[in-house]
PDB file of C-alpha atoms in Angstrom:
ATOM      1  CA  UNK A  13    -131.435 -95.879 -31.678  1.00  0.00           C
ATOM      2  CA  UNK A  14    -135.093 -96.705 -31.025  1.00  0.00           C
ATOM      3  CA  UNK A  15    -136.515 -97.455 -34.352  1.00  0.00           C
ATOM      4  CA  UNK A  16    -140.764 -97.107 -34.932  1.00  0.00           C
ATOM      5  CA  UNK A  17    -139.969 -99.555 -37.974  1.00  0.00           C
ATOM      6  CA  UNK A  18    -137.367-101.628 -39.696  1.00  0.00           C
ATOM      7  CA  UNK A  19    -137.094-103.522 -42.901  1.00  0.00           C
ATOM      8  CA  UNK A  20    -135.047-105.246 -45.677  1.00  0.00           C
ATOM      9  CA  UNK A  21    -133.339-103.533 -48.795  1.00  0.00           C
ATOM     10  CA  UNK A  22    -131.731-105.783 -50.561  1.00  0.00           C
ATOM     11  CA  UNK A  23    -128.784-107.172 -48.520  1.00  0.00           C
ATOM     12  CA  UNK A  24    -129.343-104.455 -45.807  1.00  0.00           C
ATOM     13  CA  UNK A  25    -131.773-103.769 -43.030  1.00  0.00           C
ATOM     14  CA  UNK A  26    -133.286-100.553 -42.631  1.00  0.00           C
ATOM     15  CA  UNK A  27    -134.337 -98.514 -39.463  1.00  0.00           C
ATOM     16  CA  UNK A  28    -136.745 -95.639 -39.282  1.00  0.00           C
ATOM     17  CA  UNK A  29    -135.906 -93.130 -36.237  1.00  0.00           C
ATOM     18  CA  UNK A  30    -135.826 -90.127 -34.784  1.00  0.00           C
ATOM     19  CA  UNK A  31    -132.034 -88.531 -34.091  1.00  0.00           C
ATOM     20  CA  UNK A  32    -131.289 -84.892 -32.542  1.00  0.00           C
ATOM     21  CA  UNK A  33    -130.114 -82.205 -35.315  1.00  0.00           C
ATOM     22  CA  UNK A  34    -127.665 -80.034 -34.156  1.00  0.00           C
ATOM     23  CA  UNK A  35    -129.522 -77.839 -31.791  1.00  0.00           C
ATOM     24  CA  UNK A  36    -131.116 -80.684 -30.195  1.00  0.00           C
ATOM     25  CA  UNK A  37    -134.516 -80.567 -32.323  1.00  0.00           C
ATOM     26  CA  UNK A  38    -135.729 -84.404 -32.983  1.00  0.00           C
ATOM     27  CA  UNK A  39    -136.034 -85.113 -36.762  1.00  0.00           C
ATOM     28  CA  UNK A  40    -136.537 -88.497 -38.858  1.00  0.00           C
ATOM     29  CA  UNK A  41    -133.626 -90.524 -39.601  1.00  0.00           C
ATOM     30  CA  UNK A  42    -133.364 -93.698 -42.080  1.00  0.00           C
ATOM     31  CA  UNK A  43    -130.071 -95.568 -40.986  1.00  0.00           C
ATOM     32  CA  UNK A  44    -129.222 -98.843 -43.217  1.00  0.00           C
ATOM     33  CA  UNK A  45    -126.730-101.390 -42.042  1.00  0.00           C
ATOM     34  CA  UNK A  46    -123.658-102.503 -43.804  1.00  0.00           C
ATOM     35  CA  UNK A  47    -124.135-104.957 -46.413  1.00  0.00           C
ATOM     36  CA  UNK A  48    -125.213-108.211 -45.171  1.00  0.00           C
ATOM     37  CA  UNK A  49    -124.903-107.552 -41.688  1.00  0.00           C
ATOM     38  CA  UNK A  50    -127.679-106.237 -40.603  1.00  0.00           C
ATOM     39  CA  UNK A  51    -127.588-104.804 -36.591  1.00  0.00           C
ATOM     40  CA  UNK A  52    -124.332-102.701 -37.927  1.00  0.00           C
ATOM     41  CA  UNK A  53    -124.408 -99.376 -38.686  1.00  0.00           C
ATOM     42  CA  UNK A  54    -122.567 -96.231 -38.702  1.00  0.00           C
ATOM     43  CA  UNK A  55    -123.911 -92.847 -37.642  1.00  0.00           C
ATOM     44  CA  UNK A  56    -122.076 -91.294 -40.212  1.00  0.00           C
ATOM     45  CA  UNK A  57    -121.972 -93.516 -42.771  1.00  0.00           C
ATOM     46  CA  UNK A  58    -125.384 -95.204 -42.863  1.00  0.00           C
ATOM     47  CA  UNK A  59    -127.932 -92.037 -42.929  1.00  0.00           C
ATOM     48  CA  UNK A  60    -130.104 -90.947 -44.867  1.00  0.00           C
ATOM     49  CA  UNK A  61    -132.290 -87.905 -44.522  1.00  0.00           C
ATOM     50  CA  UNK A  62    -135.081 -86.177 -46.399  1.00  0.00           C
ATOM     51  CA  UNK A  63    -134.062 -82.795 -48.046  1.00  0.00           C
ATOM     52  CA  UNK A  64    -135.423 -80.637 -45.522  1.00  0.00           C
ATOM     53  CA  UNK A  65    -135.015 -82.501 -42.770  1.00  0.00           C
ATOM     54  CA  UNK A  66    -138.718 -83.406 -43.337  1.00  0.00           C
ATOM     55  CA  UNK A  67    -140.706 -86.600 -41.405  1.00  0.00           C
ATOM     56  CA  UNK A  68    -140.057 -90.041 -42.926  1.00  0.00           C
ATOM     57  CA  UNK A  69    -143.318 -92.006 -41.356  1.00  0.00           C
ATOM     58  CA  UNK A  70    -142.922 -95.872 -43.257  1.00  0.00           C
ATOM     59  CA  UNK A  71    -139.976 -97.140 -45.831  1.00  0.00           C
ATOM     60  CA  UNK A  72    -140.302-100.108 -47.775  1.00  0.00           C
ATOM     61  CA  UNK A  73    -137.983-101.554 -50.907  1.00  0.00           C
ATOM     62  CA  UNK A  74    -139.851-102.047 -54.376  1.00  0.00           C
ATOM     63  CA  UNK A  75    -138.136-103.079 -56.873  1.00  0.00           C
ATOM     64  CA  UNK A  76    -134.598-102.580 -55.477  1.00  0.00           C
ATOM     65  CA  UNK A  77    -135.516 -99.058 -54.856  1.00  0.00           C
ATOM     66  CA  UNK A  78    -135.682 -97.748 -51.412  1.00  0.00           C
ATOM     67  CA  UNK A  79    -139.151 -95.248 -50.968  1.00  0.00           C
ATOM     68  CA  UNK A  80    -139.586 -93.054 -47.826  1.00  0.00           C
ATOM     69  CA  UNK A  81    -143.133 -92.417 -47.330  1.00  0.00           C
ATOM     70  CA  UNK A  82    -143.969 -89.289 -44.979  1.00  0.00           C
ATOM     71  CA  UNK A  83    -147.271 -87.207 -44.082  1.00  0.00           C
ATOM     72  CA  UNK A  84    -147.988 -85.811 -47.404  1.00  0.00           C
ATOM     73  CA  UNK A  85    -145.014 -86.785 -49.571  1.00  0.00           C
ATOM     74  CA  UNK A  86    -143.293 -89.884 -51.216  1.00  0.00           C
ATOM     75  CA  UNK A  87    -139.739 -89.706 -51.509  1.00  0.00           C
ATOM     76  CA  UNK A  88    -137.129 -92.401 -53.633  1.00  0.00           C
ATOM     77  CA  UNK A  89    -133.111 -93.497 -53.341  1.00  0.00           C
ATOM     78  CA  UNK A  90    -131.318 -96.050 -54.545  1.00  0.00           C
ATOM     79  CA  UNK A  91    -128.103 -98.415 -53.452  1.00  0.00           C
ATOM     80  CA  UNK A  92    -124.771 -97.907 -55.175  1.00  0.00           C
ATOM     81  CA  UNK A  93    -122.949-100.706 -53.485  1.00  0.00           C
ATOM     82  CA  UNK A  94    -121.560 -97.879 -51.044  1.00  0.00           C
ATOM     83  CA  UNK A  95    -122.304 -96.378 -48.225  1.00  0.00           C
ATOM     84  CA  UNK A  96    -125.601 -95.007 -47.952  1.00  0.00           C
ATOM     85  CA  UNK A  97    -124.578 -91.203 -47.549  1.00  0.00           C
ATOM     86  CA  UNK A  98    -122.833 -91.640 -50.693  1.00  0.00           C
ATOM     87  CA  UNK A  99    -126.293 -92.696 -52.433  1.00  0.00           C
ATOM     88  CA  UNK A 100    -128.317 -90.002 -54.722  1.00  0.00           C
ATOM     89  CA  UNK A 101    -130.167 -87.475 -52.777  1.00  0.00           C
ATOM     90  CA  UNK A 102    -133.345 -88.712 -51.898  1.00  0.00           C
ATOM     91  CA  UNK A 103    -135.875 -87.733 -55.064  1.00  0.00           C
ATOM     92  CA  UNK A 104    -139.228 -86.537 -54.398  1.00  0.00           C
ATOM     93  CA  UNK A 105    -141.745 -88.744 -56.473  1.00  0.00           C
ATOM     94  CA  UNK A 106    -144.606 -86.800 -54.544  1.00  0.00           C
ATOM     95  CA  UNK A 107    -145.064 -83.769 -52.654  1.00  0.00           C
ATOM     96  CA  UNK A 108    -149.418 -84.814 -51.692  1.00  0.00           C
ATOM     97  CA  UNK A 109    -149.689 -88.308 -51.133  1.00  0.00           C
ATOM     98  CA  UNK A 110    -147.532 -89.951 -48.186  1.00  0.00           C
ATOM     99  CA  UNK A 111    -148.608 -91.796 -45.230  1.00  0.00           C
ATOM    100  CA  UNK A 112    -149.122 -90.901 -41.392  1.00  0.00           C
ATOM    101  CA  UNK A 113    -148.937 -93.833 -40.278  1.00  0.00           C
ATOM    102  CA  UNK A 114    -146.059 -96.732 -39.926  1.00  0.00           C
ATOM    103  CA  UNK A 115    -148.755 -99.356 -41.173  1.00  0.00           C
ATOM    104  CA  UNK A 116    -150.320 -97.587 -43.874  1.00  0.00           C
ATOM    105  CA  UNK A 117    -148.134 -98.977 -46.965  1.00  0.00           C
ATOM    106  CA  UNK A 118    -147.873-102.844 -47.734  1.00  0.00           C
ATOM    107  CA  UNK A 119    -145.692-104.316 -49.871  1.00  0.00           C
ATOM    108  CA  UNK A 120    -147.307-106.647 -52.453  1.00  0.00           C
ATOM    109  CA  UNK A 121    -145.766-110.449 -51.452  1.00  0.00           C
ATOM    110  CA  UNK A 122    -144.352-110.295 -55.320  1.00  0.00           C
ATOM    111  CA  UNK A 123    -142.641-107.110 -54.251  1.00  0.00           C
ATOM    112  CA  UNK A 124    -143.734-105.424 -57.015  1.00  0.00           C
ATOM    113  CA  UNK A 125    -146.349-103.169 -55.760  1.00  0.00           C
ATOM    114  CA  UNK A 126    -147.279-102.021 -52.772  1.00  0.00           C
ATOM    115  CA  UNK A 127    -150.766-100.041 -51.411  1.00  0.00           C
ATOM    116  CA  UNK A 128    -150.579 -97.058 -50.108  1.00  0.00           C
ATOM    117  CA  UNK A 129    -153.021 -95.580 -47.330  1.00  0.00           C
ATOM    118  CA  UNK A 130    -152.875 -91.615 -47.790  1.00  0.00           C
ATOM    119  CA  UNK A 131    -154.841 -89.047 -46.309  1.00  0.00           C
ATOM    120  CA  UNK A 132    -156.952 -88.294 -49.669  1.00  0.00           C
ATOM    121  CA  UNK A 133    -157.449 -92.494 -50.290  1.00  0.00           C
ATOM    122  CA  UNK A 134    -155.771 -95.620 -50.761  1.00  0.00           C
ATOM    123  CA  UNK A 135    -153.741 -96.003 -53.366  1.00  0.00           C
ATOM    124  CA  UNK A 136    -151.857 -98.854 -56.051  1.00  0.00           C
ATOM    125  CA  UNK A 137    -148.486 -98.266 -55.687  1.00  0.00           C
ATOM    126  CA  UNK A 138    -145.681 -98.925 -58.183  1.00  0.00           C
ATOM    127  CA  UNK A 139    -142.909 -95.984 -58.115  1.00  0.00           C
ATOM    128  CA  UNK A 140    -145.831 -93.635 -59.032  1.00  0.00           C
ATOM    129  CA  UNK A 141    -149.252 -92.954 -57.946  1.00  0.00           C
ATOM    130  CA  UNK A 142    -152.148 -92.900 -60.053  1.00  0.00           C
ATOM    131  CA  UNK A 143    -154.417 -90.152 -60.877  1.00  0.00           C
ATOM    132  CA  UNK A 144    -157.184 -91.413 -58.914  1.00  0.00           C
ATOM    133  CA  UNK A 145    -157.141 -93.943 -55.688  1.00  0.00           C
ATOM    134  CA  UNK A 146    -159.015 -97.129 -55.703  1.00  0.00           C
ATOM    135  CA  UNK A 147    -160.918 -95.840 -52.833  1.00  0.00           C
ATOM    136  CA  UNK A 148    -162.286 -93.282 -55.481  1.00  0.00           C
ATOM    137  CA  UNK A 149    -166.002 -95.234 -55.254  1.00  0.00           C
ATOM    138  CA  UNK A 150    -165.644 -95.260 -51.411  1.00  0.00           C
ATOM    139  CA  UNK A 151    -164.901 -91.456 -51.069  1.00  0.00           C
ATOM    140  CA  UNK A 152    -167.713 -91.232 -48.135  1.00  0.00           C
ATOM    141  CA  UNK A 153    -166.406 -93.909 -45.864  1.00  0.00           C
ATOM    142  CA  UNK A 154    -162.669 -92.898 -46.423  1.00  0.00           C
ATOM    143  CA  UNK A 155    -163.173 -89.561 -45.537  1.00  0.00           C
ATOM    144  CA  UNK A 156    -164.465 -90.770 -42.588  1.00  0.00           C
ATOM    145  CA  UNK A 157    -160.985 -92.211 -41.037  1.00  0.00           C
ATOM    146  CA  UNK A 158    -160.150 -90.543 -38.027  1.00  0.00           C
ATOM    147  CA  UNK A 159    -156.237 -89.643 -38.976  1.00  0.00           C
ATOM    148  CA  UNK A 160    -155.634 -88.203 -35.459  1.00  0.00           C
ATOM    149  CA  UNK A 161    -155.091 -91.950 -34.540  1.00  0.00           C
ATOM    150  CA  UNK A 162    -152.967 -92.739 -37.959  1.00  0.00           C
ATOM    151  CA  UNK A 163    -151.359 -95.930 -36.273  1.00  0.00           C
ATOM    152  CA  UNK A 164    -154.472 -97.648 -36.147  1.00  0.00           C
ATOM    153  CA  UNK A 165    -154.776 -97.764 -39.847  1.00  0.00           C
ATOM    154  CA  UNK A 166    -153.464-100.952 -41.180  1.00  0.00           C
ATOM    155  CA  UNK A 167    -153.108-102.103 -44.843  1.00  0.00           C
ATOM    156  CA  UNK A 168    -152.849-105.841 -45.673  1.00  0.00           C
ATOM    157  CA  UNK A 169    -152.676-107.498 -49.698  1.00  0.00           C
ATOM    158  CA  UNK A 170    -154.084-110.750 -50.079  1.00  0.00           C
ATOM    159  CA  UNK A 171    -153.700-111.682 -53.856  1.00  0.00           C
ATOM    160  CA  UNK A 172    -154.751-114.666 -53.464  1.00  0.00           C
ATOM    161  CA  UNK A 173    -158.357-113.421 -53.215  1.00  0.00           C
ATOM    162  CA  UNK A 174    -157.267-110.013 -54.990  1.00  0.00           C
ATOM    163  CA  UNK A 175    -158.160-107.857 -52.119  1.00  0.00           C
ATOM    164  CA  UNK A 176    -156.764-105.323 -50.221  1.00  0.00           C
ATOM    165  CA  UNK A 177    -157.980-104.440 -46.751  1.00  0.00           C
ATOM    166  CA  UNK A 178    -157.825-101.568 -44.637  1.00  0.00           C
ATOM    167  CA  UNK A 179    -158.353-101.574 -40.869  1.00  0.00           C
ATOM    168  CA  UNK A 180    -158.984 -97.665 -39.310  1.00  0.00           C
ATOM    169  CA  UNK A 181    -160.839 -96.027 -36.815  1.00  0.00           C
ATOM    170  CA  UNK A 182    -163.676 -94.133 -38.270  1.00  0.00           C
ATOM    171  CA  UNK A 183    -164.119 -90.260 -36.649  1.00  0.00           C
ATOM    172  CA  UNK A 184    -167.547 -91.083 -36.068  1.00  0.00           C
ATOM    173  CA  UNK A 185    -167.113 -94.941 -34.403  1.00  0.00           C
ATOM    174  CA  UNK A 186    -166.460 -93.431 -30.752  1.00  0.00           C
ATOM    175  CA  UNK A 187    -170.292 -91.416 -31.098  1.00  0.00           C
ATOM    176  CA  UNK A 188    -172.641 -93.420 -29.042  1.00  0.00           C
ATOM    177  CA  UNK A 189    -176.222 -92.436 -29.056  1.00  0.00           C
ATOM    178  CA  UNK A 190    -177.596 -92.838 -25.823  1.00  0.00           C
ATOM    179  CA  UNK A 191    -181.816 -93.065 -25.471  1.00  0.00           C
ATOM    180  CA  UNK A 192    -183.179 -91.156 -23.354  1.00  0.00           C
ATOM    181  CA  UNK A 193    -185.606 -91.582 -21.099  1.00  0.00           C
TER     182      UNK A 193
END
């Protein structure tokens, strides 16, 4: 597999890829390794997909809960000691807010929260999004994020200053005005 991200649940390492279906059609795969080793895994025994076969962009573990972020939903399963196609069936917390791109959610260094970079803001993240994003005061400049480029956005948490930042390229960065003469 080539994964576009991996990282830790619990006693498990995760991998976010793309696998054919069975007419040869590329769709987004979530393989997790055996417990405590973490380069084995199982084709049949260690995926998980999203009902629908839909895109899972960026994963992380909160709170021993394993969320699957995608485009414009937010998706939730859990670990029952057993193989990961025997977990529950991935829940949707969301069907708006998601992510596009595989840097756009960051795990708080508690691991209790995380922020998460959606189309329609930034947003605190706990297992549930809030009505409003914290970008609400900001609307102007986030609308401004040029999401045809969503792996240059970047979220990083530094609570030891209690700031988050966000690093994108605004749609309107690239216009140069040039004088003429």
């Amino acid at each position: 597999i080539f994964p576009s991200e991996a990282f830790s649940h619990g006693n498990r390492m995760a991998y976010v890829t793309e696998i054919a279906d069975s007419v040869g059609n590329m769709v987004s795969a979530l393989f997790l390794s055996d417990i405590g080793k973490y380069q084995q895994i199982n084709a049949a025994r260690s995926l998980i997909q999203l009902p629908g076969l839909k895109k899972v962009t960026k994963g992380i573990s909160l709170d021993g809960v394993l969320h699957m972020f995608g485009p414009q939903w937010t998706y939730q399963t859990s670990d029952n000691n057993g193989d990961p196609s025997t977990w529950p069936t991935p829940k949707l917390v969301d069907g708006r807010r998601g992510t596009l791109s595989v840097r756009g959610v960051e795990v708080a260094p508690s691991g209790t929260y995380a922020w998460v970079a959606s189309q329609d803001g930034l947003y605190f993240f706990a297992g549930a999004y809030p009505a409003n994003p914290i970008s609400y005061y900001q609307q102007q400049v986030w609308d401004r994020i040029d999401w045809n480029h969503p792996n240059v956005v970047i979220v990083r948490d530094d609570p030891s200053v209690k700031k988050v930042y966000v690093l994108a390229q605004l749609g309107d960065a690239l216009e140069v005005e040039v004088p003429s003469d």
